[in-house]
PDB file of C-alpha atoms in Angstrom:
ATOM      1  CA  PHE A 113      49.855-159.394-129.139  1.00 82.00           C
ATOM      2  CA  LYS A 114      52.322-156.530-128.827  1.00 87.00           C
ATOM      3  CA  GLY A 115      50.350-153.305-128.888  1.00 89.00           C
ATOM      4  CA  TYR A 116      47.011-155.075-128.288  1.00 95.00           C
ATOM      5  CA  THR A 117      44.785-155.399-125.228  1.00 96.00           C
ATOM      6  CA  ILE A 118      42.915-158.629-124.568  1.00 96.00           C
ATOM      7  CA  LYS A 119      40.002-158.132-122.174  1.00 98.00           C
ATOM      8  CA  LEU A 120      38.340-161.049-120.389  1.00 97.00           C
ATOM      9  CA  GLY A 121      34.602-160.772-121.057  1.00 97.00           C
ATOM     10  CA  ASP A 122      33.314-163.282-118.507  1.00 98.00           C
ATOM     11  CA  ASN A 123      34.429-165.639-115.762  1.00 98.00           C
ATOM     12  CA  LEU A 124      36.099-168.819-117.036  1.00 97.00           C
ATOM     13  CA  HIS A 125      36.188-172.303-115.527  1.00 97.00           C
ATOM     14  CA  LEU A 126      38.988-174.385-117.006  1.00 97.00           C
ATOM     15  CA  ASN A 127      37.736-177.607-115.351  1.00 96.00           C
ATOM     16  CA  TYR A 128      41.244-178.626-114.218  1.00 96.00           C
ATOM     17  CA  GLU A 129      42.178-179.606-117.787  1.00 96.00           C
ATOM     18  CA  ASN A 130      45.917-179.364-118.447  1.00 95.00           C
ATOM     19  CA  TRP A 131      46.572-175.777-119.527  1.00 97.00           C
ATOM     20  CA  THR A 132      49.373-174.803-121.897  1.00 96.00           C
ATOM     21  CA  PRO A 133      50.638-171.483-120.519  1.00 97.00           C
ATOM     22  CA  ILE A 134      50.211-168.389-122.685  1.00 95.00           C
ATOM     23  CA  GLY A 135      53.646-167.453-124.009  1.00 93.00           C
ATOM     24  CA  ALA A 136      54.990-171.003-123.668  1.00 92.00           C
ATOM     25  CA  THR A 137      56.655-170.851-127.078  1.00 90.00           C
ATOM     26  CA  GLY A 138      57.474-167.140-127.069  1.00 90.00           C
ATOM     27  CA  LYS A 139      56.675-164.132-124.917  1.00 93.00           C
ATOM     28  CA  PHE A 140      53.344-162.465-124.278  1.00 96.00           C
ATOM     29  CA  GLU A 141      53.982-158.784-125.059  1.00 95.00           C
ATOM     30  CA  GLY A 142      50.488-157.285-124.994  1.00 96.00           C
ATOM     31  CA  THR A 143      48.106-156.267-122.224  1.00 97.00           C
ATOM     32  CA  PHE A 144      45.793-158.810-120.604  1.00 98.00           C
ATOM     33  CA  ASP A 145      42.985-157.076-118.697  1.00 98.00           C
ATOM     34  CA  GLY A 146      41.050-159.544-116.544  1.00 98.00           C
ATOM     35  CA  ASN A 147      38.307-156.914-116.364  1.00 98.00           C
ATOM     36  CA  GLY A 148      37.559-157.884-112.741  1.00 98.00           C
ATOM     37  CA  LYS A 149      36.684-161.430-113.799  1.00 98.00           C
ATOM     38  CA  ALA A 150      37.964-164.765-112.439  1.00 98.00           C
ATOM     39  CA  ILE A 151      39.570-167.834-113.953  1.00 98.00           C
ATOM     40  CA  GLU A 152      38.861-171.010-111.957  1.00 98.00           C
ATOM     41  CA  GLY A 153      40.234-174.538-112.094  1.00 98.00           C
ATOM     42  CA  LEU A 154      43.659-173.766-113.603  1.00 98.00           C
ATOM     43  CA  ARG A 155      46.039-176.752-113.803  1.00 98.00           C
ATOM     44  CA  VAL A 156      49.526-176.449-115.315  1.00 98.00           C
ATOM     45  CA  TYR A 157      52.188-179.165-115.646  1.00 95.00           C
ATOM     46  CA  THR A 158      55.489-178.259-117.310  1.00 94.00           C
ATOM     47  CA  GLU A 159      58.648-180.261-118.007  1.00 89.00           C
ATOM     48  CA  GLY A 160      62.303-179.244-117.937  1.00 85.00           C
ATOM     49  CA  LYS A 161      63.164-175.545-117.826  1.00 84.00           C
ATOM     50  CA  ALA A 162      59.763-174.421-119.085  1.00 90.00           C
ATOM     51  CA  SER A 163      58.149-171.610-117.088  1.00 94.00           C
ATOM     52  CA  ALA A 164      54.819-172.475-115.455  1.00 96.00           C
ATOM     53  CA  GLY A 165      51.715-170.380-114.782  1.00 97.00           C
ATOM     54  CA  LEU A 166      48.677-168.976-116.553  1.00 98.00           C
ATOM     55  CA  PHE A 167      51.348-167.107-118.533  1.00 97.00           C
ATOM     56  CA  ALA A 168      54.746-168.767-119.036  1.00 96.00           C
ATOM     57  CA  ASN A 169      56.790-165.802-120.296  1.00 95.00           C
ATOM     58  CA  CYS A 170      55.465-162.258-120.132  1.00 94.00           C
ATOM     59  CA  ILE A 171      57.029-158.937-121.022  1.00 92.00           C
ATOM     60  CA  GLY A 172      53.625-157.240-121.159  1.00 94.00           C
ATOM     61  CA  THR A 173      50.979-156.133-118.671  1.00 96.00           C
ATOM     62  CA  ILE A 174      48.523-158.283-116.717  1.00 98.00           C
ATOM     63  CA  LYS A 175      45.912-156.563-114.564  1.00 98.00           C
ATOM     64  CA  ASN A 176      42.527-156.844-112.832  1.00 98.00           C
ATOM     65  CA  LEU A 177      42.407-160.646-112.676  1.00 98.00           C
ATOM     66  CA  THR A 178      41.562-163.260-110.034  1.00 98.00           C
ATOM     67  CA  VAL A 179      42.631-166.903-110.324  1.00 98.00           C
ATOM     68  CA  ILE A 180      40.794-169.339-108.022  1.00 98.00           C
ATOM     69  CA  ASP A 181      41.637-173.006-107.361  1.00 98.00           C
ATOM     70  CA  ALA A 182      44.939-173.331-109.217  1.00 98.00           C
ATOM     71  CA  GLU A 183      47.505-176.145-109.337  1.00 98.00           C
ATOM     72  CA  ILE A 184      50.904-175.322-110.835  1.00 98.00           C
ATOM     73  CA  TYR A 185      53.586-178.028-111.163  1.00 97.00           C
ATOM     74  CA  GLY A 186      56.996-177.627-112.772  1.00 93.00           C
ATOM     75  CA  HIS A 187      60.753-177.590-112.374  1.00 91.00           C
ATOM     76  CA  TYR A 188      61.719-173.946-112.890  1.00 90.00           C
ATOM     77  CA  LYS A 189      60.255-170.426-112.835  1.00 94.00           C
ATOM     78  CA  ALA A 190      56.640-170.685-111.674  1.00 96.00           C
ATOM     79  CA  GLY A 191      53.818-168.523-110.389  1.00 98.00           C
ATOM     80  CA  VAL A 192      50.048-168.771-110.629  1.00 98.00           C
ATOM     81  CA  ILE A 193      49.819-165.659-112.833  1.00 98.00           C
ATOM     82  CA  VAL A 194      53.286-165.645-114.503  1.00 98.00           C
ATOM     83  CA  GLY A 195      56.287-167.973-114.412  1.00 96.00           C
ATOM     84  CA  ASP A 196      58.907-165.667-115.973  1.00 95.00           C
ATOM     85  CA  GLY A 197      58.009-161.984-115.724  1.00 93.00           C
ATOM     86  CA  LEU A 198      60.748-160.480-117.852  1.00 87.00           C
ATOM     87  CA  CYS A 199      59.891-156.760-117.756  1.00 88.00           C
ATOM     88  CA  ALA A 200      56.302-157.650-116.719  1.00 94.00           C
ATOM     89  CA  LYS A 201      53.855-155.220-115.183  1.00 95.00           C
ATOM     90  CA  ILE A 202      51.354-156.996-112.927  1.00 97.00           C
ATOM     91  CA  ASP A 203      48.695-154.974-111.105  1.00 98.00           C
ATOM     92  CA  ASN A 204      45.574-155.853-109.113  1.00 98.00           C
ATOM     93  CA  CYS A 205      45.848-159.630-109.605  1.00 98.00           C
ATOM     94  CA  HIS A 206      44.633-162.042-106.948  1.00 98.00           C
ATOM     95  CA  VAL A 207      45.138-165.736-106.263  1.00 98.00           C
ATOM     96  CA  GLU A 208      42.871-167.774-104.004  1.00 98.00           C
ATOM     97  CA  ASN A 209      43.226-171.464-103.096  1.00 98.00           C
ATOM     98  CA  ALA A 210      46.401-172.438-104.924  1.00 98.00           C
ATOM     99  CA  LYS A 211      49.099-175.068-104.835  1.00 98.00           C
ATOM    100  CA  VAL A 212      52.435-174.382-106.537  1.00 98.00           C
ATOM    101  CA  VAL A 213      55.002-177.207-106.427  1.00 95.00           C
ATOM    102  CA  VAL A 214      58.361-176.985-108.198  1.00 93.00           C
ATOM    103  CA  THR A 215      60.858-179.842-107.837  1.00 89.00           C
ATOM    104  CA  PRO A 216      64.445-180.277-109.108  1.00 86.00           C
ATOM    105  CA  TYR A 217      64.832-181.620-112.623  1.00 80.00           C
ATOM    106  CA  LYS A 218      68.434-180.715-113.441  1.00 75.00           C
ATOM    107  CA  LYS A 219      71.173-178.610-111.883  1.00 69.00           C
ATOM    108  CA  ASP A 220      70.250-175.014-111.040  1.00 67.00           C
ATOM    109  CA  ASP A 221      66.475-175.294-111.229  1.00 75.00           C
ATOM    110  CA  ALA A 222      63.458-175.654-108.886  1.00 82.00           C
ATOM    111  CA  ASN A 223      63.780-171.973-108.019  1.00 89.00           C
ATOM    112  CA  ASN A 224      62.186-168.581-108.725  1.00 93.00           C
ATOM    113  CA  VAL A 225      58.714-169.538-107.497  1.00 95.00           C
ATOM    114  CA  GLY A 226      55.975-167.280-106.135  1.00 97.00           C
ATOM    115  CA  GLY A 227      52.235-167.047-105.636  1.00 98.00           C
ATOM    116  CA  ILE A 228      51.856-164.307-108.271  1.00 98.00           C
ATOM    117  CA  VAL A 229      55.085-164.490-110.316  1.00 97.00           C
ATOM    118  CA  GLY A 230      58.164-166.682-110.108  1.00 96.00           C
ATOM    119  CA  TYR A 231      60.774-164.339-111.544  1.00 95.00           C
ATOM    120  CA  LEU A 232      60.540-160.569-112.055  1.00 94.00           C
ATOM    121  CA  SER A 233      63.220-159.004-114.261  1.00 86.00           C
ATOM    122  CA  ALA A 234      65.775-156.328-113.550  1.00 70.00           C
ATOM    123  CA  GLU A 235      64.046-153.826-115.808  1.00 71.00           C
ATOM    124  CA  PRO A 236      63.285-150.698-113.815  1.00 71.00           C
ATOM    125  CA  THR A 237      59.744-150.638-115.215  1.00 83.00           C
ATOM    126  CA  ALA A 238      58.887-154.181-114.052  1.00 92.00           C
ATOM    127  CA  TYR A 239      56.506-154.382-111.105  1.00 95.00           C
ATOM    128  CA  VAL A 240      53.993-156.370-109.066  1.00 96.00           C
ATOM    129  CA  LYS A 241      51.573-154.019-107.287  1.00 97.00           C
ATOM    130  CA  ASN A 242      48.319-154.313-105.361  1.00 98.00           C
ATOM    131  CA  CYS A 243      48.145-158.116-105.653  1.00 98.00           C
ATOM    132  CA  SER A 244      47.183-160.761-103.108  1.00 98.00           C
ATOM    133  CA  VAL A 245      47.617-164.463-102.444  1.00 98.00           C
ATOM    134  CA  LYS A 246      45.205-166.188-100.074  1.00 98.00           C
ATOM    135  CA  ASN A 247      45.013-169.836 -98.958  1.00 98.00           C
ATOM    136  CA  ALA A 248      48.017-171.209-100.820  1.00 98.00           C
ATOM    137  CA  GLU A 249      50.860-173.715-100.507  1.00 98.00           C
ATOM    138  CA  ILE A 250      54.037-172.798-102.381  1.00 97.00           C
ATOM    139  CA  THR A 251      56.995-175.211-102.442  1.00 94.00           C
ATOM    140  CA  ALA A 252      60.332-175.068-104.283  1.00 92.00           C
ATOM    141  CA  TYR A 253      64.029-175.788-103.716  1.00 89.00           C
ATOM    142  CA  ARG A 254      65.038-172.137-103.245  1.00 88.00           C
ATOM    143  CA  LYS A 255      64.047-168.546-104.113  1.00 92.00           C
ATOM    144  CA  VAL A 256      60.436-169.158-103.117  1.00 94.00           C
ATOM    145  CA  ALA A 257      57.970-166.641-101.656  1.00 95.00           C
ATOM    146  CA  GLY A 258      54.307-165.726-101.291  1.00 97.00           C
ATOM    147  CA  ILE A 259      54.160-163.011-103.966  1.00 97.00           C
ATOM    148  CA  VAL A 260      57.410-162.999-106.033  1.00 96.00           C
ATOM    149  CA  GLY A 261      60.060-165.737-105.863  1.00 95.00           C
ATOM    150  CA  ALA A 262      62.896-163.499-107.086  1.00 92.00           C
ATOM    151  CA  ALA A 263      62.824-159.803-108.030  1.00 90.00           C
ATOM    152  CA  ASN A 264      66.063-158.529-109.509  1.00 85.00           C
ATOM    153  CA  GLY A 265      67.438-155.033-109.923  1.00 77.00           C
ATOM    154  CA  ALA A 266      65.106-152.085-109.664  1.00 67.00           C
ATOM    155  CA  SER A 267      61.889-154.094-109.994  1.00 82.00           C
ATOM    156  CA  GLU A 268      59.097-152.792-107.777  1.00 90.00           C
ATOM    157  CA  VAL A 269      57.076-155.072-105.512  1.00 93.00           C
ATOM    158  CA  SER A 270      54.628-153.023-103.425  1.00 95.00           C
ATOM    159  CA  GLY A 271      51.140-152.922-101.920  1.00 97.00           C
ATOM    160  CA  ASN A 272      50.755-156.724-101.942  1.00 98.00           C
ATOM    161  CA  THR A 273      49.311-159.023 -99.263  1.00 98.00           C
ATOM    162  CA  VAL A 274      49.448-162.686 -98.323  1.00 98.00           C
ATOM    163  CA  GLU A 275      46.987-164.486 -96.052  1.00 98.00           C
ATOM    164  CA  ASN A 276      47.115-168.105 -94.913  1.00 98.00           C
ATOM    165  CA  VAL A 277      50.039-168.938 -97.220  1.00 98.00           C
ATOM    166  CA  THR A 278      52.600-171.656 -96.480  1.00 96.00           C
ATOM    167  CA  VAL A 279      55.962-171.185 -98.204  1.00 96.00           C
ATOM    168  CA  THR A 280      58.426-174.093 -98.098  1.00 93.00           C
ATOM    169  CA  ALA A 281      62.023-174.213 -99.319  1.00 90.00           C
ATOM    170  CA  ASP A 282      62.260-178.005 -99.631  1.00 83.00           C
ATOM    171  CA  GLN A 283      65.892-179.017-100.058  1.00 78.00           C
ATOM    172  CA  THR A 284      65.406-182.691 -99.212  1.00 72.00           C
ATOM    173  CA  VAL A 285      65.508-183.634-102.909  1.00 65.00           C
ATOM    174  CA  LYS A 286      69.014-182.819-104.157  1.00 64.00           C
ATOM    175  CA  TYR A 287      69.933-181.289-107.481  1.00 61.00           C
ATOM    176  CA  VAL A 288      70.739-183.660-110.317  1.00 59.00           C
ATOM    177  CA  SER A 289      74.353-183.293-111.438  1.00 57.00           C
ATOM    178  CA  ASN A 290      73.733-181.866-114.940  1.00 49.00           C
TER     179      ASN A 290
END
């Protein structure tokens, strides 16, 4: 979808069916404009080092979207909107009533987990702006936060809010050796 804009035309209810994240087998490179609409009932389960979220891997733009009643489960980079935001631009996205749980699978995982995006790249143009997370539980081994789990380099994270969000770095389950 590089060079294209996808605009959400109406609210969607996904009925808690297992969702395969957009960009799970590649990277979403276009623009997704939620058009002020909402997606409800999102449920994502990923295995291994797969990124988890509405979008798995995004190097494009996501804006003007609300996700309500989401459940995200995985073992690596995870966020309700985007798991791995390599060079992503995320603006005016909102999450309400969410549960994000990432547990160790192998060594060096169960990290980079946030309410909006799990991992934001070092690209100076990457950002998460004007977003919010409300009524959420977010749990991972490490690098876990309400908006962005890990933002590297010159990435911009600004103008965001969290309300009634519980963030837990649960290190009771140890890493597997390989």
